[in-house]
PDB file of C-alpha atoms and ligand atoms in Angstrom:
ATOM      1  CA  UNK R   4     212.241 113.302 123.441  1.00 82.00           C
ATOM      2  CA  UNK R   5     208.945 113.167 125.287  1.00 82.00           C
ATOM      3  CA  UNK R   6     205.104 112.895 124.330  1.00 90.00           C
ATOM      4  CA  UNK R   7     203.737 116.137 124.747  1.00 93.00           C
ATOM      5  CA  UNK R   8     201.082 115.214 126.814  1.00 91.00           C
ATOM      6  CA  UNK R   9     203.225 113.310 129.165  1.00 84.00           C
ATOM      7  CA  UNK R  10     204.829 115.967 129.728  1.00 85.00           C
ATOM      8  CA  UNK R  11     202.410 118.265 130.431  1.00 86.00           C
ATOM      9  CA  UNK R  12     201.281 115.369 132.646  1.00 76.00           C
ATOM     10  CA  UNK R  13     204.671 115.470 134.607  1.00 69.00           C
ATOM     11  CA  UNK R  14     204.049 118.856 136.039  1.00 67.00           C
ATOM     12  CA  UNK R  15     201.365 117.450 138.193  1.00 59.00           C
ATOM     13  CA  UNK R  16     199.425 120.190 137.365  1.00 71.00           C
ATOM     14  CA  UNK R  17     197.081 118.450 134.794  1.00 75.00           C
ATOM     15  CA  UNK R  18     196.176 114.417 134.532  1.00 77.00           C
ATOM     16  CA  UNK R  19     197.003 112.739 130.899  1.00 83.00           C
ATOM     17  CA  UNK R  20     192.748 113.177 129.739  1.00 90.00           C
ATOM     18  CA  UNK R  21     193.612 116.630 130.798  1.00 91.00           C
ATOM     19  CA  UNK R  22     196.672 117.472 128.798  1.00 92.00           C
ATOM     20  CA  UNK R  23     195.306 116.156 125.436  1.00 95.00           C
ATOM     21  CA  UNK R  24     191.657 118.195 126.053  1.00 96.00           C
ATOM     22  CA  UNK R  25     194.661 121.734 126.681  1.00 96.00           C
ATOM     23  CA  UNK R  26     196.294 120.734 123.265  1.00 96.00           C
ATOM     24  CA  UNK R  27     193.369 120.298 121.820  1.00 96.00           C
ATOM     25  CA  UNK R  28     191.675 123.307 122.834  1.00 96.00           C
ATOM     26  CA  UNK R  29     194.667 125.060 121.107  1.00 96.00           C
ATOM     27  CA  UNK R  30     196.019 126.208 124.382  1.00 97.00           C
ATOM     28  CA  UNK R  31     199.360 124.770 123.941  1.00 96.00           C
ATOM     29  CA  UNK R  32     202.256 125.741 122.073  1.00 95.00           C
ATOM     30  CA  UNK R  33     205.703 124.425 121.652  1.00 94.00           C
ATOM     31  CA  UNK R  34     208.403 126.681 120.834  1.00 91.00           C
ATOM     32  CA  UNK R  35     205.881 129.077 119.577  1.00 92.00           C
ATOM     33  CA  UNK R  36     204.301 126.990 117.580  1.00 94.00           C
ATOM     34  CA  UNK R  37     200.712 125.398 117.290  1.00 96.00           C
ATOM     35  CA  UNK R  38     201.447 121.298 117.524  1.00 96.00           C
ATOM     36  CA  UNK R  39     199.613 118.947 115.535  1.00 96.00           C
ATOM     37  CA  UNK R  40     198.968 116.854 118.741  1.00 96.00           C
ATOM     38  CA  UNK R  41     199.087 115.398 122.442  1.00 96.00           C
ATOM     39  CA  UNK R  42     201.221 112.716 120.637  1.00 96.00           C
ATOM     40  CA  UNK R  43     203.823 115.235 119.101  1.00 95.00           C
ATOM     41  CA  UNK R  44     207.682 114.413 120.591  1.00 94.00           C
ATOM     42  CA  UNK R  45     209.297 117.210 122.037  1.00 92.00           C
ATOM     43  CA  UNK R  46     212.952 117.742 122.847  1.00 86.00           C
ATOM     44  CA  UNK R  47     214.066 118.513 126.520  1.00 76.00           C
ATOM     45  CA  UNK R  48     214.604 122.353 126.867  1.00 78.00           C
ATOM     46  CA  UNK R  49     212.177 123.608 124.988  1.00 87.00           C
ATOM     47  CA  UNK R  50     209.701 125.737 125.206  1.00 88.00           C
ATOM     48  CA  UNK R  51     206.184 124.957 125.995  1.00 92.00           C
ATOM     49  CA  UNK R  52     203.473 127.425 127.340  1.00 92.00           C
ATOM     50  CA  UNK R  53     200.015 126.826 128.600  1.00 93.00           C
ATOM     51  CA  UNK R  54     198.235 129.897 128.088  1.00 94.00           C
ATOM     52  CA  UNK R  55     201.165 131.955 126.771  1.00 92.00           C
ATOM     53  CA  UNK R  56     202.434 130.688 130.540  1.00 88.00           C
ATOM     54  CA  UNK R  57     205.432 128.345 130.323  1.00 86.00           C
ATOM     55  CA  UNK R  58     205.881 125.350 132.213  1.00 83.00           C
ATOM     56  CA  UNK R  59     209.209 123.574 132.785  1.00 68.00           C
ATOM     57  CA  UNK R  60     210.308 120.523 130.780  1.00 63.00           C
ATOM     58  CA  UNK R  61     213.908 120.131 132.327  1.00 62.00           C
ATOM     59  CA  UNK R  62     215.665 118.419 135.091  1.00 67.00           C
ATOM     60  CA  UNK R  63     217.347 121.907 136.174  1.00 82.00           C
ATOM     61  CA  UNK R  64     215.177 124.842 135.735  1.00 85.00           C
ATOM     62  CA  UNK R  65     216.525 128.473 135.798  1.00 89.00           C
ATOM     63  CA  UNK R  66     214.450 131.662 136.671  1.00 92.00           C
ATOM     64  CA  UNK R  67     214.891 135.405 136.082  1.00 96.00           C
ATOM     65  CA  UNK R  68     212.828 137.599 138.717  1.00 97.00           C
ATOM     66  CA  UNK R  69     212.652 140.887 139.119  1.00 98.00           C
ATOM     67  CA  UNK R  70     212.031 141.191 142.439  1.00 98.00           C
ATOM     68  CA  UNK R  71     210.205 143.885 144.174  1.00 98.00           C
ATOM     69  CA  UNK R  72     211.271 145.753 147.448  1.00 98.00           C
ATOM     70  CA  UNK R  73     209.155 143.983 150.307  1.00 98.00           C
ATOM     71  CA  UNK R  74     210.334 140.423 149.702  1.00 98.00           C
ATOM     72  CA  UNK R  75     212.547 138.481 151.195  1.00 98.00           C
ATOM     73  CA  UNK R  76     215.371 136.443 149.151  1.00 97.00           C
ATOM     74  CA  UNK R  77     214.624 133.163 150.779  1.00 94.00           C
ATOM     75  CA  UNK R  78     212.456 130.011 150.289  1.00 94.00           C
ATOM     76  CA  UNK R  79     210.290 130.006 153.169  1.00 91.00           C
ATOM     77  CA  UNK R  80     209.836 131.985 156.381  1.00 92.00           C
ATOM     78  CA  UNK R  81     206.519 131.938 158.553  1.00 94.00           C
ATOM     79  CA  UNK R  82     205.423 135.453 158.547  1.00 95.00           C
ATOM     80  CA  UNK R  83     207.189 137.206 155.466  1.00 96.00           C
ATOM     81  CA  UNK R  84     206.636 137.276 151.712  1.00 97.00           C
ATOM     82  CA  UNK R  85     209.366 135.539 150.212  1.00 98.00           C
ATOM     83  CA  UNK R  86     211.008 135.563 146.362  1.00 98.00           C
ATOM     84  CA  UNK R  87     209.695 131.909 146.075  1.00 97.00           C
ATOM     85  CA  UNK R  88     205.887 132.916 146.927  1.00 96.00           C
ATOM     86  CA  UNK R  89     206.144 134.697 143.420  1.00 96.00           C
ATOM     87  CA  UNK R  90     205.965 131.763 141.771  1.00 91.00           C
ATOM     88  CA  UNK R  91     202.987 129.964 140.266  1.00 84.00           C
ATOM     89  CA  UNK R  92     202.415 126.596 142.000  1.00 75.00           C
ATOM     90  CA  UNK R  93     203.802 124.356 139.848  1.00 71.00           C
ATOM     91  CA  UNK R  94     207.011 126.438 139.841  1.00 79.00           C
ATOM     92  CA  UNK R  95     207.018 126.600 143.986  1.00 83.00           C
ATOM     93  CA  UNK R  96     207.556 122.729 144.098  1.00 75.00           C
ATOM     94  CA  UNK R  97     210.259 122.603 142.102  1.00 79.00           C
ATOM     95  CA  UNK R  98     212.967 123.333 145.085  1.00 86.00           C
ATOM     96  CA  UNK R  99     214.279 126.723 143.496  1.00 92.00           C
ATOM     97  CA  UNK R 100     216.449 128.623 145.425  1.00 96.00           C
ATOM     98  CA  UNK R 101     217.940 132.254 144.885  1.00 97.00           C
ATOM     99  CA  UNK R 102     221.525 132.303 143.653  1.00 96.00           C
ATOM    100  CA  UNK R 103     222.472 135.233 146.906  1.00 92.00           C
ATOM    101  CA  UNK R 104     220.180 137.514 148.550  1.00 94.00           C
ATOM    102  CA  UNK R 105     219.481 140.651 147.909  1.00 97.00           C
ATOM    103  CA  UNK R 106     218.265 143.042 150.415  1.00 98.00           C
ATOM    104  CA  UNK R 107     214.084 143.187 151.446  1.00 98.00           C
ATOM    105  CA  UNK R 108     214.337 146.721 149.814  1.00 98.00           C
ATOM    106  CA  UNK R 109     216.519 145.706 146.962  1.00 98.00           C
ATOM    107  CA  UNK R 110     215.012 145.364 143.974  1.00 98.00           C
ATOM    108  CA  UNK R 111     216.527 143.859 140.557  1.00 98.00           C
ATOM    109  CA  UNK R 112     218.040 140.995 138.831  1.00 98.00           C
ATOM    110  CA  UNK R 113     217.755 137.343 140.877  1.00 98.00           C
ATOM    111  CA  UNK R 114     218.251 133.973 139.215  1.00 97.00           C
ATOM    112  CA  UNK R 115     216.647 131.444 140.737  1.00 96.00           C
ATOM    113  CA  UNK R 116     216.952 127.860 139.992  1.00 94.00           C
ATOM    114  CA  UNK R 117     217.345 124.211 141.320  1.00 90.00           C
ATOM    115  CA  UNK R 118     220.706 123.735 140.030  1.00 90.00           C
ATOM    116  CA  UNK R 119     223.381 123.509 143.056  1.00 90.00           C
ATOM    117  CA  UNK R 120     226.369 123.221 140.937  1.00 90.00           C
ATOM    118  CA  UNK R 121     225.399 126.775 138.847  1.00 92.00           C
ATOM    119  CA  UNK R 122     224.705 128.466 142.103  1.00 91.00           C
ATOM    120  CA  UNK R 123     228.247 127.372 143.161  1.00 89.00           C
ATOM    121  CA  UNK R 124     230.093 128.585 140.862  1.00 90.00           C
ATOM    122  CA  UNK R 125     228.022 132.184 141.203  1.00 91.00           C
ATOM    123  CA  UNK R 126     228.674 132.922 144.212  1.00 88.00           C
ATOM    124  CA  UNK R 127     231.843 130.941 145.020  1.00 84.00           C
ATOM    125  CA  UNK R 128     234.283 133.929 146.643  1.00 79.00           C
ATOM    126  CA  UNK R 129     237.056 132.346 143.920  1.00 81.00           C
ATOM    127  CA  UNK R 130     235.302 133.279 141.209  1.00 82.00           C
ATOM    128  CA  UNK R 131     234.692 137.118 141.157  1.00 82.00           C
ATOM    129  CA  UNK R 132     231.544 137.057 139.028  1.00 92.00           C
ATOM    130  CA  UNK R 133     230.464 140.670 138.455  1.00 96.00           C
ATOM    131  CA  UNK R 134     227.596 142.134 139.947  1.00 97.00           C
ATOM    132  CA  UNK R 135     226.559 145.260 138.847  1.00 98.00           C
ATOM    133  CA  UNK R 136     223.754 147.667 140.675  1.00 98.00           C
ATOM    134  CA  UNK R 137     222.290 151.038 140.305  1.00 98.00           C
ATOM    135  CA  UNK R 138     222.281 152.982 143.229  1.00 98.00           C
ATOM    136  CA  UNK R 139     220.393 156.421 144.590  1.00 98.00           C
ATOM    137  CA  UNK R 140     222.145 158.353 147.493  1.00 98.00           C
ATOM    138  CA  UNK R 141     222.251 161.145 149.145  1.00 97.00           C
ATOM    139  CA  UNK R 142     224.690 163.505 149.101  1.00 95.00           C
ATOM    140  CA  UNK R 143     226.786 164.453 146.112  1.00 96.00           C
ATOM    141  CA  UNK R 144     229.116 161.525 144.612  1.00 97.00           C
ATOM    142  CA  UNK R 145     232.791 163.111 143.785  1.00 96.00           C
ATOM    143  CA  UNK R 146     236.257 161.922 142.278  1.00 97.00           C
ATOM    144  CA  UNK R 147     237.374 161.221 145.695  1.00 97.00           C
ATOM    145  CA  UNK R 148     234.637 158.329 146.038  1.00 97.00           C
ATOM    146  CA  UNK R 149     235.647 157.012 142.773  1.00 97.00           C
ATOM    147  CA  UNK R 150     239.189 156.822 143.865  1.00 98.00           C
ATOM    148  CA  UNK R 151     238.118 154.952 146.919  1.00 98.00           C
ATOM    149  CA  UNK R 152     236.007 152.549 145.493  1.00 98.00           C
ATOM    150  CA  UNK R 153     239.192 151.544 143.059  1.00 98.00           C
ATOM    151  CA  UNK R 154     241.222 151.681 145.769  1.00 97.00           C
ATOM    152  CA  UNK R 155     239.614 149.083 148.122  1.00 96.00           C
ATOM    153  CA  UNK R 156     237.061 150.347 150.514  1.00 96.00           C
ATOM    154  CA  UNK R 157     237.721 149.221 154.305  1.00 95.00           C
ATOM    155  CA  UNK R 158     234.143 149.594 156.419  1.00 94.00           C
ATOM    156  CA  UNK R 159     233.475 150.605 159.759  1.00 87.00           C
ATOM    157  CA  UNK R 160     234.002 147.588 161.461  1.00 92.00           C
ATOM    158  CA  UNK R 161     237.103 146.667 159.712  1.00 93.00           C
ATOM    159  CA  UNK R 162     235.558 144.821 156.598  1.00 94.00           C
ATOM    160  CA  UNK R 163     238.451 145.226 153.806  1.00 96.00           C
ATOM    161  CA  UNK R 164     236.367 145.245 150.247  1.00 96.00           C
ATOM    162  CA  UNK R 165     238.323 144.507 147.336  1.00 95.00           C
ATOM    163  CA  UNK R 166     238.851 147.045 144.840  1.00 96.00           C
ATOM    164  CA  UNK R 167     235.328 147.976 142.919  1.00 97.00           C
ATOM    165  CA  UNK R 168     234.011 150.219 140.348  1.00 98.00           C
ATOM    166  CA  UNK R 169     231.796 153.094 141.218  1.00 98.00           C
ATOM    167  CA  UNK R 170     230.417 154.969 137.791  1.00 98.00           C
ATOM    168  CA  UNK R 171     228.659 158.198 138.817  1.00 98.00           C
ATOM    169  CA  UNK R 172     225.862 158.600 136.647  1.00 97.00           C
ATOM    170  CA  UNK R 173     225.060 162.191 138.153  1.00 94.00           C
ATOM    171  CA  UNK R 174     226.956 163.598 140.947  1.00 83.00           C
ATOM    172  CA  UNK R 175     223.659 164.388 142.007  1.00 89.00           C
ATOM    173  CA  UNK R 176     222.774 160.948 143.794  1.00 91.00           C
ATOM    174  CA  UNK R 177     222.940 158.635 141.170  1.00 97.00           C
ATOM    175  CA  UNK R 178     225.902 156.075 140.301  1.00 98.00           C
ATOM    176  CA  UNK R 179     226.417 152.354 139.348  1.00 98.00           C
ATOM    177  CA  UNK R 180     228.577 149.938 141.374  1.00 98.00           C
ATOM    178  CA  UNK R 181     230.469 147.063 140.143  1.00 98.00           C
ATOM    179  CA  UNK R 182     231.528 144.423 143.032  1.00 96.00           C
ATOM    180  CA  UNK R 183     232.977 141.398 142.352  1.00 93.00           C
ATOM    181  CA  UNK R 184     232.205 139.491 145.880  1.00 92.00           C
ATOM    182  CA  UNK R 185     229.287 139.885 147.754  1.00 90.00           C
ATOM    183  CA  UNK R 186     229.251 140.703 151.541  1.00 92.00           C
ATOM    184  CA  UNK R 187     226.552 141.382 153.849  1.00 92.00           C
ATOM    185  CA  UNK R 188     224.898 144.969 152.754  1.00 96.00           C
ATOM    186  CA  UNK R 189     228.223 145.646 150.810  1.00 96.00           C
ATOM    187  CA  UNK R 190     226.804 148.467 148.610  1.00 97.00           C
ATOM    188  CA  UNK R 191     224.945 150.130 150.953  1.00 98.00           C
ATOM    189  CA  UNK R 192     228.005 149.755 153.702  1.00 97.00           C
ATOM    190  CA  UNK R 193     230.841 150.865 151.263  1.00 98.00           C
ATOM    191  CA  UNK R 194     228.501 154.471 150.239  1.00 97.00           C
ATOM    192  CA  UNK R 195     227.653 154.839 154.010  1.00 96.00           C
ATOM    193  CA  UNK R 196     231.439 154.927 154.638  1.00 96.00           C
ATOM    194  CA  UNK R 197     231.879 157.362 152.352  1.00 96.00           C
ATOM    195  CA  UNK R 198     228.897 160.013 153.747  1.00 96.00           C
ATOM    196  CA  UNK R 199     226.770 158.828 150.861  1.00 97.00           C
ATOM    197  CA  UNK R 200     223.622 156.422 152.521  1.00 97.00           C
ATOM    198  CA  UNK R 201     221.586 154.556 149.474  1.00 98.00           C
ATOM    199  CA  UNK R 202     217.962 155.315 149.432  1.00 98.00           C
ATOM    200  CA  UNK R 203     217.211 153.072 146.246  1.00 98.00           C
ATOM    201  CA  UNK R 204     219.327 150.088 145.164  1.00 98.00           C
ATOM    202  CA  UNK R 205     218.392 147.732 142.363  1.00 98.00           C
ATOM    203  CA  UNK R 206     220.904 144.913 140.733  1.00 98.00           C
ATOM    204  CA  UNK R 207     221.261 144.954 137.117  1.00 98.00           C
ATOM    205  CA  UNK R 208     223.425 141.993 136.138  1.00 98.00           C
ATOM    206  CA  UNK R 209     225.187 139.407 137.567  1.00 97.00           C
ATOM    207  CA  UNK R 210     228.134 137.629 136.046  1.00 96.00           C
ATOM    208  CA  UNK R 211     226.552 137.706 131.673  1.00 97.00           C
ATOM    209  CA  UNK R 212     223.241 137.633 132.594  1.00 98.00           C
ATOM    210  CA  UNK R 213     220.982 141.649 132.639  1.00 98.00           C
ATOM    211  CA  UNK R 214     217.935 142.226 133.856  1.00 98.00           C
ATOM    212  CA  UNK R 215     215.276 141.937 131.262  1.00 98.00           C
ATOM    213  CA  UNK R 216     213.823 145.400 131.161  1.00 97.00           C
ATOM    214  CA  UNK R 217     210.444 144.272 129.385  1.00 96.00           C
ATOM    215  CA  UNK R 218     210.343 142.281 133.494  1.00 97.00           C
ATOM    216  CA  UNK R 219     208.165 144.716 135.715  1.00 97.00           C
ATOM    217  CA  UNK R 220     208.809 144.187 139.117  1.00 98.00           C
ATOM    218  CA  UNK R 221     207.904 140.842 140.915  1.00 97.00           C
ATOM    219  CA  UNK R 222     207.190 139.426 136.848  1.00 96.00           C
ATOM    220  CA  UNK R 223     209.960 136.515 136.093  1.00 93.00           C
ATOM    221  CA  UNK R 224     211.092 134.415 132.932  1.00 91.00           C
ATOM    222  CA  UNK R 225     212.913 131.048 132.056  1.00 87.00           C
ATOM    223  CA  UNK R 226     216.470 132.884 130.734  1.00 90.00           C
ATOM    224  CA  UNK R 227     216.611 131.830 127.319  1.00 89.00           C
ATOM    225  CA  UNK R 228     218.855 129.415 125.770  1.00 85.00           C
ATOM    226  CA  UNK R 229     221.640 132.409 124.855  1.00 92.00           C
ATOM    227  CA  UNK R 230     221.479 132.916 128.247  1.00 94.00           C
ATOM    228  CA  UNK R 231     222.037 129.496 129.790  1.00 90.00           C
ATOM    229  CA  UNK R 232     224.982 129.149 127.514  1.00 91.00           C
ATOM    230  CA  UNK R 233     226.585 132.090 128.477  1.00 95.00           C
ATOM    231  CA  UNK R 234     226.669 130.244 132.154  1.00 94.00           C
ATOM    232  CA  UNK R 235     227.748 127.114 130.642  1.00 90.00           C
ATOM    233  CA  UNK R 236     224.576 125.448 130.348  1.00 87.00           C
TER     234      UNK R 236
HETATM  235  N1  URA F  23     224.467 145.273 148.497  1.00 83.68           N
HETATM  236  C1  URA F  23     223.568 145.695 149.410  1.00 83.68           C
HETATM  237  O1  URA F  23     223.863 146.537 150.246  1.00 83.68           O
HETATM  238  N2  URA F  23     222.342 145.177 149.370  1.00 83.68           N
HETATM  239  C2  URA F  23     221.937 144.271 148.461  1.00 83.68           C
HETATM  240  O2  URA F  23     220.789 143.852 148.465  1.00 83.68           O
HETATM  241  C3  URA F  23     222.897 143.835 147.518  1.00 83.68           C
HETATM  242  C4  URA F  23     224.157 144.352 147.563  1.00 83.68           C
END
């Protein structure tokens, strides 16, 4: 438990005198909720906004972005935009990183956060976590792709995939692809072996965690506390 006004403090984005004149002002709520005042204790992991925007109260924060084509899944680079520069300021200093990359033109689900161990665990190549993205192509998608994909895809330069799911939506260009590792390019690669290049690619989910579809993209959230337990946390 933690004054609310030292916490606000703690972001660095406000001083103390500062904090107390926001919850006065009635700009603050916690969990929703009006408090009674800059004294009230709060609990670690919960919610607290600052002009309906939340700030973090926990050691280990965790981010849902959609991000837009045209950025770059890294934390800094000197000429491009990157996933990071989405942030607000207080959010950029926090050391967040994106759990994988996804391509500059992908778009879709990324977690970000500052918690090493989670990110582990993600992407470790033990653990098979399920990513799932929605794909565009050209070229008509058939039985014989399907029967591939289950099969085990091996790419041009000898990359063997493990077996994946490939759900064709409409034969007419549109399917979803379910890969449980994560190579360089892999969608794109395994449909341009079979004659079928992506034009659009966008991740839905990765391991229990979807893609908020109220996020537009390049708009983020904290994942909610249903969320973080369905990762353990
Ligand atoms: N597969 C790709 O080809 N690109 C991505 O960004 C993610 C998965």
């Amino acid at each position: 438990m933690e004054r609310l006004d030292k916490l606000l403090a703690a972001t660095g984005r406000w001083s103390r005198k500062q904090a107390k004149a926001l919850v006065k002002q009635g700009r603050v709520l916690v969990a929703g909720q009006l408090p009674q005042g800059p004294e009230d204790k709060v609990e670690e992991g919960t919610t607290v906004t600052v002009d309906g925007r939340p700030i973090v109260t926990q050691r280990y924060v965790y981010l849902m972005l959609h991000k837009p084509a045209g950025v770059i899944s890294s934390t800094q680079d000197p000429r491009e935009k990157t996933v990071i520069d989405l942030l607000p300021r207080d959010l950029r200093r926090l050391d967040l990183f994106p759990v994988g990359r996804l391509d500059k033109d992908t778009e879709g689900l990324l977690l970000l956060t500052n918690d090493g161990p989670l990110a582990h665990e993600l992407l470790a190549p033990g653990k098979h976590v399920e990513k799932v993205y929605y794909a565009r192509v050209e070229g008509l998608l058939n039985q014989a792709d399907q029967a591939a994909f289950q099969e085990g895809i091996t790419l041009a330069d000898g990359t063997a995939c493990r077996p994946a799911k490939l759900e064709i939506l409409s034969p007419a260009h549109q399917c979803l692809v379910t890969l449980g590792e994560g190579k360089y390019h892999q969608v794109k690669r395994m449909l341009a072996s079979r004659g079928k290049p992506v034009t659009y690619l966008k991740r839905l989910s990765m391991g229990p965690i979807a893609l908020d579809p109220g996020l537009a993209p390049g708009a983020w959230r904290p994942l909610r506390q249903e969320e973080l337990a369905s990762l353990g946390r």
